[in-house]
CSV table of C-alpha atoms and ligand atoms in Angstrom, one decimal:
chain,number,residue,atom,x,y,z
A,105,MET,CA,40.9,-12.1,-22.3
A,106,SER,CA,37.1,-11.7,-22.8
A,107,LEU,CA,35.0,-10.3,-20.0
A,108,ALA,CA,33.1,-13.5,-19.5
A,109,ALA,CA,36.2,-15.7,-19.2
A,110,SER,CA,37.9,-13.4,-16.6
A,111,ILE,CA,36.3,-14.8,-13.4
A,112,LYS,CA,38.2,-17.9,-12.1
A,113,SER,CA,37.3,-20.4,-9.4
A,114,ARG,CA,38.9,-20.3,-6.0
A,115,ALA,CA,40.9,-23.4,-6.8
A,116,GLU,CA,42.3,-21.8,-9.9
A,117,ILE,CA,43.2,-18.6,-8.0
A,118,ALA,CA,44.8,-20.6,-5.2
A,119,ARG,CA,47.2,-22.2,-7.8
A,120,LEU,CA,47.9,-18.7,-9.2
A,121,ALA,CA,48.5,-17.3,-5.7
A,122,GLU,CA,51.1,-20.1,-5.1
A,123,LYS,CA,52.9,-19.2,-8.3
A,124,TRP,CA,52.9,-15.5,-7.3
A,125,ARG,CA,54.3,-16.3,-3.8
A,126,ASN,CA,57.1,-18.4,-5.4
A,127,GLU,CA,57.9,-15.4,-7.7
A,128,GLY,CA,58.2,-13.1,-4.7
A,129,GLU,CA,54.9,-11.3,-5.0
A,130,ARG,CA,53.2,-10.0,-1.9
A,131,ILE,CA,49.5,-10.9,-1.9
A,132,ALA,CA,46.6,-9.0,-0.2
A,133,PHE,CA,43.2,-10.6,0.2
A,134,THR,CA,39.9,-9.0,1.1
A,135,SER,CA,36.2,-10.0,0.7
A,136,GLY,CA,32.9,-8.3,0.6
A,137,VAL,CA,29.5,-7.9,-1.0
A,138,PHE,CA,30.3,-4.9,-3.3
A,139,ASP,CA,26.7,-4.5,-4.3
A,140,LEU,CA,26.1,-1.3,-6.4
A,141,LEU,CA,29.8,-0.5,-6.6
A,142,HIS,CA,30.4,3.0,-5.3
A,143,ILE,CA,33.3,5.4,-4.5
A,144,GLY,CA,33.6,4.1,-0.9
A,145,HIS,CA,34.3,0.6,-2.2
A,146,VAL,CA,36.8,1.8,-4.8
A,147,SER,CA,38.7,4.1,-2.3
A,148,TYR,CA,38.9,1.2,0.1
A,149,LEU,CA,40.1,-1.3,-2.5
A,150,THR,CA,42.6,1.2,-4.0
A,151,ALA,CA,44.1,1.9,-0.6
A,152,ILE,CA,45.0,-1.7,0.0
A,153,LYS,CA,48.1,-1.8,-2.1
A,154,GLU,CA,49.0,1.8,-1.0
A,155,LYS,CA,48.8,1.0,2.7
A,156,THR,CA,50.5,-2.4,2.5
A,157,ALA,CA,53.5,-3.8,0.7
A,158,ALA,CA,51.2,-6.0,-1.4
A,159,THR,CA,51.8,-6.3,-5.1
A,160,LYS,CA,48.7,-8.4,-5.9
A,161,LEU,CA,45.2,-8.0,-4.7
A,162,ILE,CA,42.6,-10.9,-4.7
A,163,VAL,CA,39.0,-10.2,-3.8
A,164,ALA,CA,36.4,-12.7,-2.8
A,165,VAL,CA,32.8,-11.7,-3.5
A,166,ASN,CA,29.9,-13.0,-1.4
A,167,SER,CA,27.5,-15.2,-3.5
A,168,ASP,CA,23.9,-14.1,-4.0
A,169,THR,CA,22.7,-16.7,-1.5
A,170,SER,CA,25.0,-15.6,1.2
A,171,VAL,CA,24.2,-11.9,0.6
A,172,ARG,CA,20.5,-12.7,1.1
A,173,ALA,CA,21.3,-14.4,4.3
A,174,LEU,CA,23.4,-11.4,5.5
A,175,LYS,CA,21.3,-8.5,4.3
A,176,GLY,CA,17.8,-9.8,3.6
A,177,GLU,CA,15.6,-10.7,0.7
A,178,LEU,CA,16.0,-7.4,-1.2
A,179,ARG,CA,19.7,-7.8,-1.7
A,180,PRO,CA,21.8,-8.1,-3.7
A,181,PHE,CA,20.7,-5.7,-6.3
A,182,VAL,CA,23.4,-6.9,-8.7
A,183,PRO,CA,24.0,-10.6,-9.2
A,184,GLU,CA,27.2,-12.2,-8.1
A,185,ARG,CA,28.7,-12.7,-11.5
A,186,GLU,CA,28.2,-9.0,-12.5
A,187,ARG,CA,29.6,-7.8,-9.1
A,188,ALA,CA,32.7,-10.0,-9.7
A,189,LEU,CA,33.1,-8.7,-13.3
A,190,LEU,CA,32.8,-5.1,-12.2
A,191,LEU,CA,35.5,-5.5,-9.6
A,192,HIS,CA,37.8,-7.4,-11.9
A,193,ALA,CA,37.7,-4.5,-14.3
A,194,LEU,CA,39.3,-2.2,-11.6
A,195,ALA,CA,43.0,-1.5,-12.1
A,196,CYS,CA,43.8,-2.1,-8.4
A,197,ILE,CA,42.4,-5.7,-8.4
A,198,ASP,CA,44.2,-8.7,-9.9
A,199,GLU,CA,41.8,-11.5,-9.3
A,200,VAL,CA,38.2,-12.0,-8.2
A,201,PHE,CA,36.2,-15.1,-7.2
A,202,VAL,CA,32.8,-15.7,-5.8
A,203,PHE,CA,32.4,-17.6,-2.5
A,204,ALA,CA,29.5,-19.0,-0.6
A,205,ASP,CA,31.0,-19.8,2.8
A,206,LYS,CA,29.9,-17.9,6.0
A,207,THR,CA,33.6,-17.1,6.9
A,208,ASN,CA,36.8,-16.5,5.1
A,209,LYS,CA,38.5,-19.5,6.6
A,210,GLU,CA,38.6,-21.6,3.4
A,211,ASN,CA,39.5,-18.6,1.3
A,212,ILE,CA,42.5,-17.7,3.5
A,213,LEU,CA,43.7,-21.3,3.7
A,214,ALA,CA,43.5,-21.6,-0.1
A,215,ILE,CA,45.2,-18.3,-1.0
A,216,LYS,CA,47.6,-17.9,2.0
A,217,PRO,CA,47.8,-14.1,1.7
A,218,HIS,CA,50.5,-11.9,3.2
A,219,TYR,CA,47.7,-9.5,4.1
A,220,TYR,CA,44.1,-10.2,5.1
A,221,VAL,CA,42.3,-6.8,4.9
A,222,LYS,CA,38.8,-5.9,6.0
A,223,ALA,CA,37.0,-2.6,6.2
A,224,SER,CA,37.3,-0.8,9.6
A,225,ASP,CA,33.8,-1.6,10.7
A,226,TYR,CA,35.4,-5.0,11.6
A,227,ASP,CA,37.6,-5.2,14.7
A,228,VAL,CA,40.9,-7.0,13.8
A,229,LYS,CA,40.6,-8.9,17.1
A,230,THR,CA,37.3,-10.3,16.2
A,231,LEU,CA,38.3,-11.5,12.7
A,232,SER,CA,38.0,-15.1,13.5
A,233,SER,CA,39.7,-16.2,10.3
A,234,ALA,CA,42.8,-14.2,11.1
A,235,LYS,CA,44.3,-17.0,13.2
A,236,TYR,CA,44.9,-19.1,10.1
A,237,LEU,CA,47.4,-16.5,8.9
A,238,LYS,CA,49.9,-17.4,11.6
A,239,SER,CA,51.5,-20.4,10.0
A,240,TRP,CA,52.9,-18.4,7.1
A,241,ASN,CA,53.3,-15.1,9.0
A,242,GLY,CA,50.4,-13.4,7.4
A,243,LYS,CA,49.0,-10.2,8.8
A,244,ALA,CA,45.4,-9.1,9.4
A,245,LEU,CA,44.5,-5.4,9.2
A,246,THR,CA,41.6,-3.1,8.8
A,247,LEU,CA,41.3,-0.1,6.5
A,248,PRO,CA,38.8,2.7,6.9
A,249,MET,CA,35.8,2.9,4.5
A,250,VAL,CA,35.2,6.5,3.4
A,251,SER,CA,32.2,7.7,5.4
A,252,GLY,CA,29.0,8.9,3.8
A,253,HIS,CA,29.0,6.2,1.1
A,254,SER,CA,27.1,3.0,1.4
A,255,THR,CA,25.0,0.9,-0.9
A,256,SER,CA,22.0,1.3,1.4
A,257,LYS,CA,22.4,5.1,1.2
A,258,LEU,CA,22.8,5.0,-2.6
A,259,PHE,CA,19.7,2.9,-2.8
A,260,GLU,CA,17.7,5.3,-0.6
A,261,ARG,CA,18.9,8.2,-2.8
A,262,ILE,CA,17.7,6.4,-6.0
A,263,VAL,CA,14.3,5.7,-4.4
A,264,GLU,CA,13.9,9.2,-3.2
A,265,LYS,CA,14.7,10.6,-6.6
A,266,ALA,CA,12.3,8.2,-8.2
A,267,TYR,CA,9.6,9.4,-5.8
A,268,ILE,CA,10.4,13.0,-6.6
A,269,LYS,CA,10.2,12.4,-10.3
A,270,GLY,CA,6.8,10.7,-9.6
A,271,MET,CA,8.2,7.5,-11.1
A,272,ILE,CA,6.9,5.3,-8.3
A,273,PRO,CA,3.9,5.9,-6.0
A,274,GLN,CA,4.3,5.6,-2.3
A,275,THR,CA,2.7,2.2,-2.3
A,276,LEU,CA,2.6,0.3,0.8
A,277,GLN,CA,1.8,-3.1,-0.7
A,278,THR,CA,3.2,-4.6,-3.8
A,279,GLY,CA,1.0,-4.5,-6.8
A,280,TYR,CA,-1.8,-6.9,-7.0
A,281,PRO,CA,-1.6,-9.6,-9.7
A,282,ASP,CA,-4.2,-9.7,-12.5
A,283,LYS,CA,-3.8,-13.5,-12.9
A,284,ALA,CA,-3.8,-16.4,-10.5
A,285,SER,CA,-0.9,-18.8,-10.4
A,286,ASP,CA,-2.7,-21.1,-12.7
A,287,GLY,CA,-3.1,-18.3,-15.3
A,288,THR,CA,-6.8,-17.6,-14.8
A,289,LEU,CA,-7.8,-14.0,-14.8
A,290,LEU,CA,-8.5,-12.6,-11.4
A,291,PRO,CA,-11.5,-10.2,-11.0
A,292,ARG,CA,-10.7,-6.6,-10.6
A,293,ARG,CA,-11.2,-5.2,-7.1
A,294,ARG,CA,-13.5,-2.3,-6.1
A,295,ALA,CA,-11.7,0.7,-4.6
A,296,VAL,CA,-12.5,3.9,-2.7
A,297,PHE,CA,-10.1,6.7,-3.6
A,298,LEU,CA,-9.8,9.2,-0.8
A,299,ASP,CA,-8.3,12.7,-0.6
A,300,ARG,CA,-6.0,13.0,2.5
A,301,ASP,CA,-6.2,16.5,4.0
A,302,GLY,CA,-9.6,17.5,5.1
A,303,VAL,CA,-11.0,14.0,4.5
A,304,ILE,CA,-8.9,11.6,6.6
A,305,VAL,CA,-6.8,14.0,8.6
A,306,GLU,CA,-7.5,17.6,9.8
A,307,ASP,CA,-6.9,20.1,7.1
A,308,CYS,CA,-3.9,22.3,8.0
A,309,GLU,CA,-2.4,24.6,5.4
A,310,TYR,CA,0.6,22.8,3.9
A,311,LEU,CA,0.4,20.1,6.5
A,312,HIS,CA,3.9,18.8,7.3
A,313,ARG,CA,4.4,18.9,11.1
A,314,LEU,CA,3.9,15.7,12.9
A,315,GLU,CA,2.1,17.3,15.8
A,316,GLU,CA,-0.6,18.6,13.4
A,317,VAL,CA,-1.4,15.1,12.1
A,318,ARG,CA,-4.8,14.3,13.6
A,319,LEU,CA,-7.4,11.9,12.3
A,320,LEU,CA,-10.8,13.5,11.8
A,321,PRO,CA,-13.5,12.1,14.2
A,322,GLY,CA,-14.9,8.8,13.2
A,323,VAL,CA,-12.5,8.3,10.3
A,324,ALA,CA,-10.9,5.1,11.5
A,325,THR,CA,-14.3,3.4,12.0
A,326,ALA,CA,-15.5,4.5,8.6
A,327,LEU,CA,-12.5,3.3,6.8
A,328,LYS,CA,-12.5,0.0,8.6
A,329,ARG,CA,-16.1,-0.5,7.5
A,330,LEU,CA,-14.9,0.1,3.9
A,331,ASN,CA,-12.3,-2.6,4.3
A,332,GLU,CA,-14.9,-4.9,5.7
A,333,LEU,CA,-17.1,-4.2,2.6
A,334,GLY,CA,-14.2,-5.4,0.5
A,335,TYR,CA,-13.0,-2.0,-0.8
A,336,VAL,CA,-9.3,-1.4,-1.5
A,337,LEU,CA,-8.4,2.0,0.0
A,338,ILE,CA,-6.2,4.3,-2.1
A,339,VAL,CA,-5.2,7.8,-1.0
A,340,VAL,CA,-4.8,10.4,-3.8
A,341,THR,CA,-3.5,13.7,-2.7
A,342,ASN,CA,-2.1,16.9,-4.2
A,343,GLN,CA,0.9,18.2,-2.3
A,344,PRO,CA,2.0,21.4,-4.0
A,345,GLY,CA,3.8,22.4,-0.8
A,346,ILE,CA,6.6,20.1,-1.9
A,347,GLY,CA,7.0,21.7,-5.3
A,348,LEU,CA,6.8,25.2,-3.8
A,349,GLY,CA,9.6,24.3,-1.3
A,350,TYR,CA,7.4,24.7,1.8
A,351,PHE,CA,8.3,21.2,3.0
A,352,SER,CA,10.2,18.1,1.7
A,353,HIS,CA,9.3,14.7,0.5
A,354,LYS,CA,10.6,13.4,3.8
A,355,ASP,CA,8.2,15.6,5.7
A,356,PHE,CA,5.4,14.3,3.5
A,357,PHE,CA,6.4,10.7,4.0
A,358,ARG,CA,6.6,11.2,7.8
A,359,VAL,CA,3.1,12.7,7.9
A,360,ASN,CA,1.8,9.7,6.0
A,361,LYS,CA,3.7,7.3,8.3
A,362,LYS,CA,2.0,8.8,11.3
A,363,MET,CA,-1.4,8.8,9.7
A,364,LEU,CA,-1.0,5.2,8.7
A,365,SER,CA,0.2,4.1,12.1
A,366,LEU,CA,-2.9,5.8,13.7
A,367,LEU,CA,-5.1,4.0,11.1
A,368,SER,CA,-3.5,0.6,11.4
A,369,LYS,CA,-3.9,0.7,15.1
A,370,ALA,CA,-7.6,0.9,14.4
A,371,GLY,CA,-7.4,-2.0,12.0
A,372,VAL,CA,-7.6,0.0,8.8
A,373,ASN,CA,-5.6,-1.2,5.8
A,374,ILE,CA,-4.6,1.5,3.3
A,375,THR,CA,-3.2,-0.1,0.1
A,376,GLY,CA,-1.5,2.9,-1.5
A,377,ILE,CA,-0.8,6.6,-1.3
A,378,TYR,CA,-0.4,8.4,-4.6
A,379,PHE,CA,0.6,12.0,-4.6
A,380,CYS,CA,1.4,14.9,-6.9
A,381,PRO,CA,4.4,16.9,-5.6
A,382,HIS,CA,4.0,19.7,-8.1
A,383,SER,CA,2.8,23.2,-7.9
A,384,LYS,CA,-0.1,24.1,-10.2
A,385,ALA,CA,2.3,26.1,-12.4
A,386,VAL,CA,4.1,23.0,-13.5
A,387,GLY,CA,1.1,21.8,-15.5
A,388,CYS,CA,1.7,18.1,-14.7
A,389,MET,CA,-0.7,15.3,-15.4
A,390,CYS,CA,-0.6,13.9,-11.8
A,391,ARG,CA,-2.3,16.9,-10.1
A,392,LYS,CA,-6.0,16.4,-9.5
A,393,PRO,CA,-8.3,17.0,-11.3
A,394,GLU,CA,-6.1,15.2,-13.8
A,395,GLY,CA,-6.7,11.5,-13.4
A,396,GLU,CA,-3.2,10.1,-13.9
A,397,LEU,CA,-2.7,9.0,-10.3
A,398,VAL,CA,-6.0,7.2,-10.1
A,399,VAL,CA,-5.3,5.5,-13.4
A,400,ARG,CA,-1.9,4.4,-12.1
A,401,ALA,CA,-3.3,3.0,-8.9
A,402,THR,CA,-6.0,1.2,-10.9
A,403,SER,CA,-3.3,-0.6,-12.9
A,404,ASP,CA,-1.0,-1.2,-10.0
A,405,HIS,CA,-3.7,-2.8,-7.9
A,406,HIS,CA,-5.9,-4.4,-10.5
A,407,LEU,CA,-8.9,-2.2,-9.6
A,408,ALA,CA,-12.4,-2.0,-11.1
A,409,ILE,CA,-12.5,1.7,-11.6
A,410,ARG,CA,-16.2,2.0,-12.7
A,411,GLU,CA,-17.3,0.2,-9.5
A,412,SER,CA,-15.2,2.5,-7.3
A,413,PHE,CA,-15.9,5.7,-5.4
A,414,PHE,CA,-14.0,9.0,-4.9
A,415,ILE,CA,-14.3,10.9,-1.7
A,416,GLY,CA,-13.0,14.4,-1.3
A,417,ASP,CA,-13.6,17.8,0.3
A,418,GLN,CA,-12.9,20.0,-2.8
A,419,THR,CA,-14.5,20.5,-6.2
A,420,SER,CA,-11.2,19.3,-7.8
A,421,ASP,CA,-11.9,15.9,-6.2
A,422,VAL,CA,-15.4,15.8,-7.6
A,423,GLU,CA,-14.0,16.9,-11.0
A,424,THR,CA,-11.4,14.1,-10.9
A,425,ALA,CA,-14.1,11.6,-10.4
A,426,ARG,CA,-16.3,13.1,-13.1
A,427,ARG,CA,-13.5,12.8,-15.7
A,428,LEU,CA,-13.0,9.2,-14.8
A,429,LYS,CA,-16.7,8.4,-14.5
A,430,ILE,CA,-16.3,7.3,-10.9
A,431,LYS,CA,-19.1,8.0,-8.4
A,432,SER,CA,-18.1,11.0,-6.3
A,433,ILE,CA,-18.9,12.1,-2.7
A,434,LEU,CA,-18.1,15.5,-1.4
A,435,VAL,CA,-17.7,15.6,2.4
A,436,ASN,CA,-18.6,18.6,4.5
A,437,THR,CA,-15.2,18.5,6.3
A,438,GLY,CA,-11.9,20.2,5.5
A,439,LYS,CA,-12.5,22.7,2.7
A,440,ARG,CA,-16.2,21.7,2.6
A,441,GLY,CA,-16.3,22.1,-1.2
A,442,SER,CA,-15.9,25.8,-0.8
A,443,ASP,CA,-13.0,26.2,-3.3
A,444,LYS,CA,-15.5,26.7,-6.2
A,445,LYS,CA,-12.8,25.9,-8.7
A,446,TYR,CA,-15.0,23.6,-10.7
A,447,ALA,CA,-18.7,23.9,-11.3
A,448,VAL,CA,-19.5,20.3,-10.6
A,449,SER,CA,-22.0,18.5,-8.4
A,450,PRO,CA,-21.1,15.3,-6.6
A,451,ASP,CA,-23.2,12.1,-6.7
A,452,PHE,CA,-23.6,12.5,-3.0
A,453,LYS,CA,-23.0,15.2,-0.4
A,454,ALA,CA,-22.1,13.7,3.0
A,455,GLU,CA,-21.7,15.5,6.4
A,456,ASN,CA,-18.5,13.5,7.0
A,457,LEU,CA,-16.7,10.4,6.0
A,458,ASN,CA,-18.9,8.2,8.2
A,459,LYS,CA,-22.0,9.3,6.3
A,460,ALA,CA,-20.1,8.9,3.0
A,461,VAL,CA,-19.4,5.3,3.9
A,462,ALA,CA,-23.0,4.7,4.9
A,463,TRP,CA,-24.0,5.8,1.4
A,464,ILE,CA,-21.5,3.6,-0.3
A,465,ALA,CA,-22.8,0.7,1.8
A,466,ALA,CA,-26.3,1.5,0.7
A,467,CYS,CA,-25.3,1.6,-2.9
A,468,ASP,CA,-23.9,-1.9,-2.4
A,469,ARG,CA,-27.2,-3.4,-1.5
B,666,ZN,ZN1,1.9,16.4,-10.4
């Protein structure tokens, strides 16, 4: 049978189940989402025939609509038909169908299984559909799911690896469209790119401890003013401490989360955080003064790069801006431009972020 033809309807499977019962087969039935099939799912499904006297296993897969209702808009990752086909290809499963009901009542009444099996995160007593099994002496039971495996965990691992590989920026908002719904081109938006350590938060060497995350004085007010002036705020930061193994991606994300929560309390909206996790030795293209992160942010958020500004506390920030022909501001906080790595002069030297913003506002007039 071809792959495409292998998924039957519930009615077809109900007729098949009746035939099986008449032939003396013992039928087990279970249901689930089975999104991003993993070893936990397969161990659970394989155990069903081993732990019962069942000779046939029928699986009902939640439809896409019902998964969205159960697990939110992001799910499922894999559409219902593909989830069903993957399960059907497993040796331990005999038939699969897709169902949209909220409960298994109709499934059970149609199939009349000898065993109704659910994963052990369900309590047998609370399986409301189990009562329908009584009229043909069916039995409800739960089987353990192997711990440590779940689709959510798998998804988190994929995302974390993608971050580590620098494949996705830590962007807080979805990308900004370049076209309106009627197809007209939207204007690009002006941005202010900001270094993080020494510009927004106090500069601590390899900052990764939450208790060390402190906003520099006046930063919230200054950034809020930039928001009011219509600038999109993008943080661009080198974090070689990750690549050197001094702290983890998780530590870095936690620091950002705290910084963002302090800023959002003050009404500041940061659109994205772009970071290079590599040490200098790697020679990557995302480490400032390379411009890759700024270019990526510009494309993700439909920014007008030439009308934007770059604020940093190091000459590498000024050099990044120079290479991209963005106006640069060196602030006298954090490293205070004392790194002397690049012989560059900024478009403006500001005592702090507040003064930098005042200069941007003046450029605007
Ligand atoms: Zn890098």
